[in-house]
PDB file of C-alpha atoms and ligand atoms in Angstrom:
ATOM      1  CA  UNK A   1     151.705  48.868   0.773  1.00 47.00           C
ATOM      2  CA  UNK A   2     152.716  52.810   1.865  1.00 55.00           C
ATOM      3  CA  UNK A   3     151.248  54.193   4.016  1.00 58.00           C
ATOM      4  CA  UNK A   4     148.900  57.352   2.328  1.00 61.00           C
ATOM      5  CA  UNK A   5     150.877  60.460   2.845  1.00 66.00           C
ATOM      6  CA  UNK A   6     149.354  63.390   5.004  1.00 63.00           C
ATOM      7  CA  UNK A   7     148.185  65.141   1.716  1.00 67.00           C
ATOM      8  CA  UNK A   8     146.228  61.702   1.217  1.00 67.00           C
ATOM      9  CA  UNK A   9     145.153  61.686   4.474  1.00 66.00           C
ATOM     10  CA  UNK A  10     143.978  65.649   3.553  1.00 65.00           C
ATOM     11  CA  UNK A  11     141.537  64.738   0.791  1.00 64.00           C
ATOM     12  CA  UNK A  12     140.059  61.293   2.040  1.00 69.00           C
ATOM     13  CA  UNK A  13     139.056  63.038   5.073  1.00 69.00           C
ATOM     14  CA  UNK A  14     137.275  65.925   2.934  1.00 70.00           C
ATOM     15  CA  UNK A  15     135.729  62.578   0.716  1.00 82.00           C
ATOM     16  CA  UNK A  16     133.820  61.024   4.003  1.00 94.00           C
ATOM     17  CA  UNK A  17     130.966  61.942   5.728  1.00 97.00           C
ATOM     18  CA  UNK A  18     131.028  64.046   8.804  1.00 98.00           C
ATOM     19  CA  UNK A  19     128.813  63.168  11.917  1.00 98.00           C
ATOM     20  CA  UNK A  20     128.261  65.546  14.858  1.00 98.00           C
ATOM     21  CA  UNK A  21     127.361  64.197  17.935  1.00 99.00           C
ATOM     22  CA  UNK A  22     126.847  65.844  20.910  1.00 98.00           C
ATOM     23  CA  UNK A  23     127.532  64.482  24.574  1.00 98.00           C
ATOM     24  CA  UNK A  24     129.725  62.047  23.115  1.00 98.00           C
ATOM     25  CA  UNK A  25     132.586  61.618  25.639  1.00 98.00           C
ATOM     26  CA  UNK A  26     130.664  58.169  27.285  1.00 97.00           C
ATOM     27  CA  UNK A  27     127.813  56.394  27.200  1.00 98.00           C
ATOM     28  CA  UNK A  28     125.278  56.063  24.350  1.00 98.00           C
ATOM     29  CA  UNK A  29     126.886  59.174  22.959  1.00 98.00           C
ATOM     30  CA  UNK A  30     130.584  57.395  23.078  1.00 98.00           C
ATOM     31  CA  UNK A  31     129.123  54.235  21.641  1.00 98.00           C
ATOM     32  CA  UNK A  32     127.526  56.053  18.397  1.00 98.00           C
ATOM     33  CA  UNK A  33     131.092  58.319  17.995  1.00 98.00           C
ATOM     34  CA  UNK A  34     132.916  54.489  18.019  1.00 98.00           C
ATOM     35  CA  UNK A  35     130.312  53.144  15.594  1.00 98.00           C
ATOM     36  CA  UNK A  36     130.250  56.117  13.101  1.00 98.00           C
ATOM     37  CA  UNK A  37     133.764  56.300  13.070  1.00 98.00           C
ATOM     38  CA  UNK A  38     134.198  52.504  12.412  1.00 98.00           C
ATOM     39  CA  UNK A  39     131.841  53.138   9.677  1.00 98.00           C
ATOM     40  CA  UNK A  40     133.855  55.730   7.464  1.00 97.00           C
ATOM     41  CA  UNK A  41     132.277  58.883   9.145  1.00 98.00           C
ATOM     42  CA  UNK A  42     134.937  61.712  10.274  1.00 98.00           C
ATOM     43  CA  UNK A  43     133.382  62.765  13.707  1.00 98.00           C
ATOM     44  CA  UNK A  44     133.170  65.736  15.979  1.00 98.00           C
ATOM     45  CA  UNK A  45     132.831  64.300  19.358  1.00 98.00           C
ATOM     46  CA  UNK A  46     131.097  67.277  21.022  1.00 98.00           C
ATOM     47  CA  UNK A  47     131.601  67.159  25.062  1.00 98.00           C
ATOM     48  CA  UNK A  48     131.057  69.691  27.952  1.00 98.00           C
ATOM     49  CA  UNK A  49     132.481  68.475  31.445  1.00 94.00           C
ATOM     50  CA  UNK A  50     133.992  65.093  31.313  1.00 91.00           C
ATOM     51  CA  UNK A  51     137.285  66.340  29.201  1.00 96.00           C
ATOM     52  CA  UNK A  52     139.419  63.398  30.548  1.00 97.00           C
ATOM     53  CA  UNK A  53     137.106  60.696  29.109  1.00 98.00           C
ATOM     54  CA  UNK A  54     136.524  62.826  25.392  1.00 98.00           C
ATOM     55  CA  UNK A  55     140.406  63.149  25.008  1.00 98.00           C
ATOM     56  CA  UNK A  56     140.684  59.396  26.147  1.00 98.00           C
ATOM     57  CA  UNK A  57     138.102  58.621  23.871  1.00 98.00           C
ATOM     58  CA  UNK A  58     139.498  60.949  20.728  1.00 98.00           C
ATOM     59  CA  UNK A  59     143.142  59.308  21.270  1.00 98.00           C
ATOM     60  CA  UNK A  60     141.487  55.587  21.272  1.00 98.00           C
ATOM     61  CA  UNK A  61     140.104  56.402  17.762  1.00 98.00           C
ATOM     62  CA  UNK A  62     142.827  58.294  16.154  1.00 98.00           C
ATOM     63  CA  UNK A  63     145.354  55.741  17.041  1.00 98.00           C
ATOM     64  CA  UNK A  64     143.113  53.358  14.711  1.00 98.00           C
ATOM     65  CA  UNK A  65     143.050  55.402  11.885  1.00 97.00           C
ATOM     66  CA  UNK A  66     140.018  57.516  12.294  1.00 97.00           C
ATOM     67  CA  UNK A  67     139.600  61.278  11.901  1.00 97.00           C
ATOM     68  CA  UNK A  68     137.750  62.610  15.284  1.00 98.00           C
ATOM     69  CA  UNK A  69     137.771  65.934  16.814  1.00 98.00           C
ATOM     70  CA  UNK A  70     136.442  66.219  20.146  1.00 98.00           C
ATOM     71  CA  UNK A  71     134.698  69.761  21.234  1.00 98.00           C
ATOM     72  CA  UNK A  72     134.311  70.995  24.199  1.00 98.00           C
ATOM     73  CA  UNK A  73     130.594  73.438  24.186  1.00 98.00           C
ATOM     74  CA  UNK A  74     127.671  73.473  26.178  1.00 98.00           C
ATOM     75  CA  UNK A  75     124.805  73.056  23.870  1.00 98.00           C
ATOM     76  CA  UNK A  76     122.634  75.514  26.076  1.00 98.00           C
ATOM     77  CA  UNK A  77     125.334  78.299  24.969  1.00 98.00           C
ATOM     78  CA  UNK A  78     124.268  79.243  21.382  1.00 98.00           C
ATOM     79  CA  UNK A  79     128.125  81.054  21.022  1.00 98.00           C
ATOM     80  CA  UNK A  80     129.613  78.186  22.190  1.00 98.00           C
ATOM     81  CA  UNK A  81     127.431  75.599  19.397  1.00 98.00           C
ATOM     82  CA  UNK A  82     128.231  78.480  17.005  1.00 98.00           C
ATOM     83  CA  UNK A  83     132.038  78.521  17.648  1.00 98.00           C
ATOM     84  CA  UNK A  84     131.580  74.449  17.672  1.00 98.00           C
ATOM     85  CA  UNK A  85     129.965  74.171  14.329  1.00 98.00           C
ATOM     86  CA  UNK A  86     132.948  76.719  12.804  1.00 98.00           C
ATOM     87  CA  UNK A  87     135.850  74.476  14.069  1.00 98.00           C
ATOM     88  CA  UNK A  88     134.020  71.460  12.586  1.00 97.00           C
ATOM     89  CA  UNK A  89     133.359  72.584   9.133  1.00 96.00           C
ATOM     90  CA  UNK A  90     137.042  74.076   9.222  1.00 96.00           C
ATOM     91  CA  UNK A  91     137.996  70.192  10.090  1.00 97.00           C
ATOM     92  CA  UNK A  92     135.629  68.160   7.862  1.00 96.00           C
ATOM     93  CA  UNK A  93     134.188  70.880   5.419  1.00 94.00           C
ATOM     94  CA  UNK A  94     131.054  69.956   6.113  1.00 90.00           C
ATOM     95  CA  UNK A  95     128.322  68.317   8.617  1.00 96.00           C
ATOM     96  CA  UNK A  96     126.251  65.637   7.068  1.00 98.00           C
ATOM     97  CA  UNK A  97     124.581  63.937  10.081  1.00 98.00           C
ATOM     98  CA  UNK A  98     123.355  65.804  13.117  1.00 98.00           C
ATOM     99  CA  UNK A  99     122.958  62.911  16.200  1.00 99.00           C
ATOM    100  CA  UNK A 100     121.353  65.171  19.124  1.00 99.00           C
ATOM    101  CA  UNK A 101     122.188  63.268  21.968  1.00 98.00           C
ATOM    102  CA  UNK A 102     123.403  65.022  24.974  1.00 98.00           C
ATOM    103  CA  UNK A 103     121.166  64.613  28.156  1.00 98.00           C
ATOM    104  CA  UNK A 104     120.800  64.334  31.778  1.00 98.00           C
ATOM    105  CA  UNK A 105     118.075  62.680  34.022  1.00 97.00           C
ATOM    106  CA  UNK A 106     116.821  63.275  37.366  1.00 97.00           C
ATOM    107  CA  UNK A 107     114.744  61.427  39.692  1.00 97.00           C
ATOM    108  CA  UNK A 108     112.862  63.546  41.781  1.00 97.00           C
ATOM    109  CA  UNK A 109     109.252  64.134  43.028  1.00 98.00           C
ATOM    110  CA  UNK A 110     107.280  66.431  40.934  1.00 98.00           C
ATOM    111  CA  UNK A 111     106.440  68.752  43.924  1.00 98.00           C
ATOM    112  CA  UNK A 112     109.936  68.786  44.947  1.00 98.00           C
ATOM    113  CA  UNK A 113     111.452  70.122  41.370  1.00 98.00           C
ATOM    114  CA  UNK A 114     113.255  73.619  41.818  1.00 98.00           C
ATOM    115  CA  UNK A 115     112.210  76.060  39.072  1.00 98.00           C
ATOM    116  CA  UNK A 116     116.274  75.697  38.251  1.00 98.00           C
ATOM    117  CA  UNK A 117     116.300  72.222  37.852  1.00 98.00           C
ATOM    118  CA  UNK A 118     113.304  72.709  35.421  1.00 98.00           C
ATOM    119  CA  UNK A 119     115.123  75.261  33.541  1.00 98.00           C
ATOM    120  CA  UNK A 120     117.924  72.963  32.947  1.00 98.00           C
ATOM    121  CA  UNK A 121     116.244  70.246  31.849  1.00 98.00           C
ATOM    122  CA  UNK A 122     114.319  72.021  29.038  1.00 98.00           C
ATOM    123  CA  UNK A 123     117.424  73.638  28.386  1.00 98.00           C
ATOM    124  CA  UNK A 124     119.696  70.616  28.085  1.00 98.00           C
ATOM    125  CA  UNK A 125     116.576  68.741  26.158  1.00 98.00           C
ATOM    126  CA  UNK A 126     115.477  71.039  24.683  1.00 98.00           C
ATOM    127  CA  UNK A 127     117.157  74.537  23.804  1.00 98.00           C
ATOM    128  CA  UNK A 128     120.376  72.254  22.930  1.00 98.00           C
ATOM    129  CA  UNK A 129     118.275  70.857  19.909  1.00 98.00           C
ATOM    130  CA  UNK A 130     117.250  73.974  18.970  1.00 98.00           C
ATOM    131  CA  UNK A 131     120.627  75.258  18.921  1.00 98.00           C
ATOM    132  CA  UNK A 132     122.534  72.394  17.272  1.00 98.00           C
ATOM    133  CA  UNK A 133     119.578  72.063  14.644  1.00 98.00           C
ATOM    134  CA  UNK A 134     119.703  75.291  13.679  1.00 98.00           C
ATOM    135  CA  UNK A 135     123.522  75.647  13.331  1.00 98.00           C
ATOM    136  CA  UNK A 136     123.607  71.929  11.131  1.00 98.00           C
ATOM    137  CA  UNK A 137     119.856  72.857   9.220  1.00 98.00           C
ATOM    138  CA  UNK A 138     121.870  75.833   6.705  1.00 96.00           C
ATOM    139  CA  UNK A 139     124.690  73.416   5.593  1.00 95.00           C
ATOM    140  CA  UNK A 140     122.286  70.752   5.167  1.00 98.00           C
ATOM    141  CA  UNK A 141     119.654  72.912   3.093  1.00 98.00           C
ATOM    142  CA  UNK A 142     122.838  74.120   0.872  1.00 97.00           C
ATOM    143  CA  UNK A 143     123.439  70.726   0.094  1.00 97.00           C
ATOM    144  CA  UNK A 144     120.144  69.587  -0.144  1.00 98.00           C
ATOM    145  CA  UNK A 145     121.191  66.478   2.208  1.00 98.00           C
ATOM    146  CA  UNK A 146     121.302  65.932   5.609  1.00 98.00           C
ATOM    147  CA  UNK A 147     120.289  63.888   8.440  1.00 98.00           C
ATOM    148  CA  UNK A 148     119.300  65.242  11.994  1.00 99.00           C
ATOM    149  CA  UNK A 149     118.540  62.040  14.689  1.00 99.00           C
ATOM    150  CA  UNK A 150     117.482  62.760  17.952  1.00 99.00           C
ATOM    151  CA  UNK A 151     117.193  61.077  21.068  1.00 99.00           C
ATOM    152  CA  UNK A 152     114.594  61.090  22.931  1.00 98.00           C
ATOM    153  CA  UNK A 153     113.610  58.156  25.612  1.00 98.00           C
ATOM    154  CA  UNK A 154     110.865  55.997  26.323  1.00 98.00           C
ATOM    155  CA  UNK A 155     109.510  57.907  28.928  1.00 98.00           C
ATOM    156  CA  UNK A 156     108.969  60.864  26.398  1.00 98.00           C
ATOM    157  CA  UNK A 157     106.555  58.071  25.152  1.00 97.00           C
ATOM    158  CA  UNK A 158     104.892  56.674  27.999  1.00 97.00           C
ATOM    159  CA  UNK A 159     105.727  58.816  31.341  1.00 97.00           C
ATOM    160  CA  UNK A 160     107.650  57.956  34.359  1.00 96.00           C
ATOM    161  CA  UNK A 161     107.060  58.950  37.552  1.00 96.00           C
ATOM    162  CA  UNK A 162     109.613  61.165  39.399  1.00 97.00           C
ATOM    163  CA  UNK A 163     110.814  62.304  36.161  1.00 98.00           C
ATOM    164  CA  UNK A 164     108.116  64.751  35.166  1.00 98.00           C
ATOM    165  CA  UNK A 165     110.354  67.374  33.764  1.00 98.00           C
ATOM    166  CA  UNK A 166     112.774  64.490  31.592  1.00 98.00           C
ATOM    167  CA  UNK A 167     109.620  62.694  30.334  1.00 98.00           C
ATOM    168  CA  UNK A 168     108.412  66.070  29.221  1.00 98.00           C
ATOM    169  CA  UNK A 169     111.294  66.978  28.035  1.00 99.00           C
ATOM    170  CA  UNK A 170     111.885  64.185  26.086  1.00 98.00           C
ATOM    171  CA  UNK A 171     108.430  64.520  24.795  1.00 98.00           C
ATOM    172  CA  UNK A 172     108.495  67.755  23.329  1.00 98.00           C
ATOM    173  CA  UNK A 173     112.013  66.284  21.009  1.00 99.00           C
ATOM    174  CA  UNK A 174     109.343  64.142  19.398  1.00 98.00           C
ATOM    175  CA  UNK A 175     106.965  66.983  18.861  1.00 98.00           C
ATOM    176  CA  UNK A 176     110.517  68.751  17.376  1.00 99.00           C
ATOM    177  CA  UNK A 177     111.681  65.279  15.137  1.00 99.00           C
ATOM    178  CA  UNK A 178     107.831  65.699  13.149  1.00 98.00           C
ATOM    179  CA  UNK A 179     108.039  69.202  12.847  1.00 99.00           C
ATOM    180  CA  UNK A 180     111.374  70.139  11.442  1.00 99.00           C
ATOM    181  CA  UNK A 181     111.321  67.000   9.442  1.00 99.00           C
ATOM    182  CA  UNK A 182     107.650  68.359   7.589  1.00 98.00           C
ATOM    183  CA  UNK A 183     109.676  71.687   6.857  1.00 98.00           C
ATOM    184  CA  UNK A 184     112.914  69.896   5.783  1.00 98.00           C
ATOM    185  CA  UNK A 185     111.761  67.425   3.687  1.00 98.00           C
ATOM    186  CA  UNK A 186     111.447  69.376   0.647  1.00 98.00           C
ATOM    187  CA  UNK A 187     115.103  69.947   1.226  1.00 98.00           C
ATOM    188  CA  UNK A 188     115.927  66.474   1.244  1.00 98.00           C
ATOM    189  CA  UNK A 189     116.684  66.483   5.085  1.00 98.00           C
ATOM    190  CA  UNK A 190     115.583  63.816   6.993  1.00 99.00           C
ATOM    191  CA  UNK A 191     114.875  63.876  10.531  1.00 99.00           C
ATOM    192  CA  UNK A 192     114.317  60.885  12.910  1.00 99.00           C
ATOM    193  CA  UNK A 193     114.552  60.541  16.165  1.00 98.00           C
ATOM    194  CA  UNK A 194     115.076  56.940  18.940  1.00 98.00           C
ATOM    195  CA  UNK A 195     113.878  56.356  22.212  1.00 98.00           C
ATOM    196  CA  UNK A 196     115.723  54.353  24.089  1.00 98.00           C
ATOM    197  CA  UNK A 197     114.227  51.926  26.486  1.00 98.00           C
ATOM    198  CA  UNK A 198     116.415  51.522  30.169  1.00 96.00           C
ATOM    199  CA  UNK A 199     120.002  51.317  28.354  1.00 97.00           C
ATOM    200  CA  UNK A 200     122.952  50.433  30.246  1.00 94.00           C
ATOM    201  CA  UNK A 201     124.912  53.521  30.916  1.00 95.00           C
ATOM    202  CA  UNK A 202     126.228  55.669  34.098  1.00 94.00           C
ATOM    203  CA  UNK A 203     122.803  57.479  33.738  1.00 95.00           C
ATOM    204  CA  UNK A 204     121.090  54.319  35.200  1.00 94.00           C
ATOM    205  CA  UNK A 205     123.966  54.270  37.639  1.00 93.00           C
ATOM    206  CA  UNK A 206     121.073  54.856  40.359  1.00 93.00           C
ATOM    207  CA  UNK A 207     119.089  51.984  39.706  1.00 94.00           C
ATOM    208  CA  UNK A 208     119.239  49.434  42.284  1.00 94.00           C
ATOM    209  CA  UNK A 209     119.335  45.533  41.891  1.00 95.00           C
ATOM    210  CA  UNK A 210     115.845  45.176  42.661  1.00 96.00           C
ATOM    211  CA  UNK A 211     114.969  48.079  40.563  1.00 94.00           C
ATOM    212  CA  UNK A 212     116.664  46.535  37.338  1.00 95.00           C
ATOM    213  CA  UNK A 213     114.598  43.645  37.877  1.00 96.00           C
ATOM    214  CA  UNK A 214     111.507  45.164  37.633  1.00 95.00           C
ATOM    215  CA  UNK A 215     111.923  47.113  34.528  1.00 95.00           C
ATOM    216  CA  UNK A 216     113.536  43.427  33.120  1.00 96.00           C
ATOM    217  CA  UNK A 217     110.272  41.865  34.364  1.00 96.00           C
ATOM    218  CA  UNK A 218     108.271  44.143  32.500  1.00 95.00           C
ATOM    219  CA  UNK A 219     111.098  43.861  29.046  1.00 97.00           C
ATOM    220  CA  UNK A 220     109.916  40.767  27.027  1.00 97.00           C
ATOM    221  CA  UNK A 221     113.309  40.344  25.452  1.00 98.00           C
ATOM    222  CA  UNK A 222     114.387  40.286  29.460  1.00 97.00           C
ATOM    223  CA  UNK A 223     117.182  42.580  29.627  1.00 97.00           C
ATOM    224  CA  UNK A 224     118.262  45.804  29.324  1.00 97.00           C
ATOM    225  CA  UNK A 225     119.656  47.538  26.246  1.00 98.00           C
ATOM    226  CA  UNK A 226     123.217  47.819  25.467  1.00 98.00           C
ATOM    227  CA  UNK A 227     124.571  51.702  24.042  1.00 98.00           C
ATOM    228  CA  UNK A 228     125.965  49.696  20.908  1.00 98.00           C
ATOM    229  CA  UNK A 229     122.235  48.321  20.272  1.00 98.00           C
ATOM    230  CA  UNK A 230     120.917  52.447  19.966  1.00 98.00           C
ATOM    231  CA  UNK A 231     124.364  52.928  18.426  1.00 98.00           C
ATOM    232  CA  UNK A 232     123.421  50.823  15.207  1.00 98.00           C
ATOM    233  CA  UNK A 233     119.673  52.310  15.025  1.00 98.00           C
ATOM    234  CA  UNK A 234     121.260  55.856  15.007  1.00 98.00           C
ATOM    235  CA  UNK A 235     123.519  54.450  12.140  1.00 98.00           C
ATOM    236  CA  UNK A 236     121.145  52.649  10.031  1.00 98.00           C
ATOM    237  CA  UNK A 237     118.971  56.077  10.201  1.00 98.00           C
ATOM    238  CA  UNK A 238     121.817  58.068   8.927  1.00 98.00           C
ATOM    239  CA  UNK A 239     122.510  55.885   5.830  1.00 98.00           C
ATOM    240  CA  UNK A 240     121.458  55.560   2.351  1.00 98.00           C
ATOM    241  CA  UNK A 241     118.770  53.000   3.477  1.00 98.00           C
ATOM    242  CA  UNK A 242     116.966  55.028   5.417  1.00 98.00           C
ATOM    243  CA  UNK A 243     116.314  57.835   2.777  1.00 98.00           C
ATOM    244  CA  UNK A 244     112.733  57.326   2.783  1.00 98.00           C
ATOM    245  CA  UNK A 245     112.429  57.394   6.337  1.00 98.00           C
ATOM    246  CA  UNK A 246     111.261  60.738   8.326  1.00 99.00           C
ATOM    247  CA  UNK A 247     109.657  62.000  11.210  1.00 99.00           C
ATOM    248  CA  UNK A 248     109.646  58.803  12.970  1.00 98.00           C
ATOM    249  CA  UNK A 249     110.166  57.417  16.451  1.00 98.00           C
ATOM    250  CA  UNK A 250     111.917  54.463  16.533  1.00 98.00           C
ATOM    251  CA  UNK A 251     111.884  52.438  19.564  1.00 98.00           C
ATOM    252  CA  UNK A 252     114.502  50.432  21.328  1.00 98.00           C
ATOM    253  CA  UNK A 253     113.504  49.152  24.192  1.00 98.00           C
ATOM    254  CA  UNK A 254     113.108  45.134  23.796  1.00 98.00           C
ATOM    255  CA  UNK A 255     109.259  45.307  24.122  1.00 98.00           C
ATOM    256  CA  UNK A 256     108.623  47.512  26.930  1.00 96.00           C
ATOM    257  CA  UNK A 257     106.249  49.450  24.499  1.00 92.00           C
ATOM    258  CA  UNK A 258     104.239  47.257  22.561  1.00 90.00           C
TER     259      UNK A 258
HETATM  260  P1  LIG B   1     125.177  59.859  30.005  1.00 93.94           P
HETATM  261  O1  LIG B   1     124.866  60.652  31.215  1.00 93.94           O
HETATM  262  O2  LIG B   1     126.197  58.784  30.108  1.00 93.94           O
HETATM  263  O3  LIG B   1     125.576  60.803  28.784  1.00 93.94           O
HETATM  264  C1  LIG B   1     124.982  62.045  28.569  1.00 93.94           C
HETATM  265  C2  LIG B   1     126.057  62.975  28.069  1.00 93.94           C
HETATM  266  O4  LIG B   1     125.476  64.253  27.757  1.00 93.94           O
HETATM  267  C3  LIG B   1     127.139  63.210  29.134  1.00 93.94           C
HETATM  268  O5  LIG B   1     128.417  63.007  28.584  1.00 93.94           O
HETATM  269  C4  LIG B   1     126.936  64.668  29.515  1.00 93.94           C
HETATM  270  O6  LIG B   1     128.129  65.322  29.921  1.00 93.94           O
HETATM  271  C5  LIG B   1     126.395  65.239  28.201  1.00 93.94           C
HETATM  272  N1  LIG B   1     125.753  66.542  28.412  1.00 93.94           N
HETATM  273  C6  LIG B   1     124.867  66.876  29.374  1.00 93.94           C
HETATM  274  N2  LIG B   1     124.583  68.186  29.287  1.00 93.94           N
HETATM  275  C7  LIG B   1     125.295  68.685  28.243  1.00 93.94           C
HETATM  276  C8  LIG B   1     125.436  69.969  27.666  1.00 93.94           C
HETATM  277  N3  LIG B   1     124.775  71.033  28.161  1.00 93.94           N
HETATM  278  N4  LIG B   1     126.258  70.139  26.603  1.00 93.94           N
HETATM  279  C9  LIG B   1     126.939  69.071  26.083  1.00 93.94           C
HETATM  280  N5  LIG B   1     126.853  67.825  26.619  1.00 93.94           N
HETATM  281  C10 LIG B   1     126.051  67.642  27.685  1.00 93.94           C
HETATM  282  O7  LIG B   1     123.789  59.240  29.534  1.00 93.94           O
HETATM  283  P2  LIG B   1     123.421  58.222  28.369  1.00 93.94           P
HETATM  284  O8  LIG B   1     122.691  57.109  29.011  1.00 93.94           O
HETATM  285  O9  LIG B   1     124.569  57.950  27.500  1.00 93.94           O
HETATM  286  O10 LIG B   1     122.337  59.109  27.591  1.00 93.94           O
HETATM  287  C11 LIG B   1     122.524  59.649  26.300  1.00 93.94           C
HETATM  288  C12 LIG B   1     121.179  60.134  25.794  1.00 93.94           C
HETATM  289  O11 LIG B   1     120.269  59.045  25.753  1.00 93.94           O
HETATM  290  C13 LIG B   1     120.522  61.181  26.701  1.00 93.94           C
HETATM  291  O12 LIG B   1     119.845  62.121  25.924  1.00 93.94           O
HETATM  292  C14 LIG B   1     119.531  60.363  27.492  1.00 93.94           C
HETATM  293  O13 LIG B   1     118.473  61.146  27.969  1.00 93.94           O
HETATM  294  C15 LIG B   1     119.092  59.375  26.452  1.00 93.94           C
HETATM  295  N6  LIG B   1     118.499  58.158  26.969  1.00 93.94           N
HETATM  296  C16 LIG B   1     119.198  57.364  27.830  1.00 93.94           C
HETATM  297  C17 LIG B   1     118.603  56.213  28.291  1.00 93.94           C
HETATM  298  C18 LIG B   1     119.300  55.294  29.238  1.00 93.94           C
HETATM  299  O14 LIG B   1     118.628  54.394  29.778  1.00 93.94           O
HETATM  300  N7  LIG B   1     120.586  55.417  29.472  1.00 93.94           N
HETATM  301  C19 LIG B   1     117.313  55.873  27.885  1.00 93.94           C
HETATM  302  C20 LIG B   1     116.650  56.710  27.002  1.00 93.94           C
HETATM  303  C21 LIG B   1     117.256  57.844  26.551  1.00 93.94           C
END
């Protein structure tokens, strides 16, 4: 069989779906841009510090075939998400799936939080949704399709202690998922979001033995999650199947909330 000429390669990448996934260069975010793209989804691998391990990650996917364009943009800088969205529509033609990923964590005592490190985390949480939403929402309501997944974290569900400002945080993208998907569903946009239990990713990196084993303790499927396992929810929630599906909060966190 030939292989399908770059003209080919031209049109079936304009005949797939196009996923946009920010913080995607490692962790749960890397694990969703491998899964999409193994699924027939072009993908813009958004990214803002960790270049080497986007590129790595880009060049790992391209060499099997897929079409990936990683990004660099903080998603607290609305020109940079602006310039972002462009390039990817100039790529793909269009967004179909918005996976709102990026994060960071920090454990800290609530007295002891720095109005800065507030600021950050509501804008990393927080005004990055906002921003990537609202850049994806106006190609979506054109084509009166779209999916927007967010991900938010158990402890926007239940609390955790030294992480006042993430749990809220993380809160307030559930209190986003419901809204936006009341005012999109007349536009056939649905808009989910997942919150992970403790996943296994640098994030946790802190976590001590002993620590692990308390959280498994308290996990009746005794372990931790795996990025792949949040990976396929994120998937599932951006297919066909999941049409009928909106405003919801899908845990996956092997019992930890029951
Ligand atoms: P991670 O730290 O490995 O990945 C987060 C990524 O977001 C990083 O690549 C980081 O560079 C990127 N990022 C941070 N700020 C950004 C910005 N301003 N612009 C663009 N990218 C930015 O962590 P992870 O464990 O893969 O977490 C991914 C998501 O899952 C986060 O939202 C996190 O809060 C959430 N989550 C993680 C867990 C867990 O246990 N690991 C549990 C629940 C929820």
């Amino acid at each position: 069989m030939t292989e399908p000429n770059l003209c080919d390669q031209r049109k079936m990448r304009f005949m797939k779906k196009t996923v946009l996934i920010t913080g995607a260069s490692r962790g749960i975010g890397a694990s969703i841009a491998r899964v999409f793209a193994e699924n027939n989804y072009n993908v813009i691998l958004n990214y803002s510090k960790s270049e080497k391990e986007a590129l790595y990650l880009q060049n790992e996917l391209s060499k099997k075939g897929y079409s990936v364009l990683a990004y660099k943009a903080d998603i607290t800088k609305r020109k940079e998400v602006a310039a972002m969205f462009e390039e990817g529509i100039k790529a793909f033609s269009t967004i179909d799936v918005l996976v709102n990923n990026a994060g960071i964590s920090q454990q800290k005592l609530f007295t002891d939080i720095t109005e800065d490190e507030w600021d950050r985390m509501m804008d990393v949480h927080i005004k990055g949704l906002f921003n990537c939403s609202q850049y994806a929402v106006p190609y979506m309501v054109s084509k009166k399709k779209g999916k927007i997944i967010n991900v938010s974290s158990i402890w926007g569900m239940v609390g955790a202690s030294c992480e006042v400002h993430y749990s809220t945080a993380k809160a307030a993208i559930i209190g986003f998922t419901k809204a936006l998907a009341k005012e999109l569903g007349p536009s056939n946009i649905q808009v989910n979001c997942v919150a992970p239990g403790v996943i296994d990713t640098e994030m946790n990196a802190f976590l001590d033995e002993e620590a692990k084993a308390c959280l498994i303790e308290d996990t009746p499927l005794m372990r931790l999650g795996r990025p792949e396992e949040v990976a396929q929810n994120i998937l599932y929630l951006a297919s066909e199947g999941a049409d009928f599906i909106t405003g919801q909060v899908i845990g996956i966190n092997g019992g930890f909330v029951i």
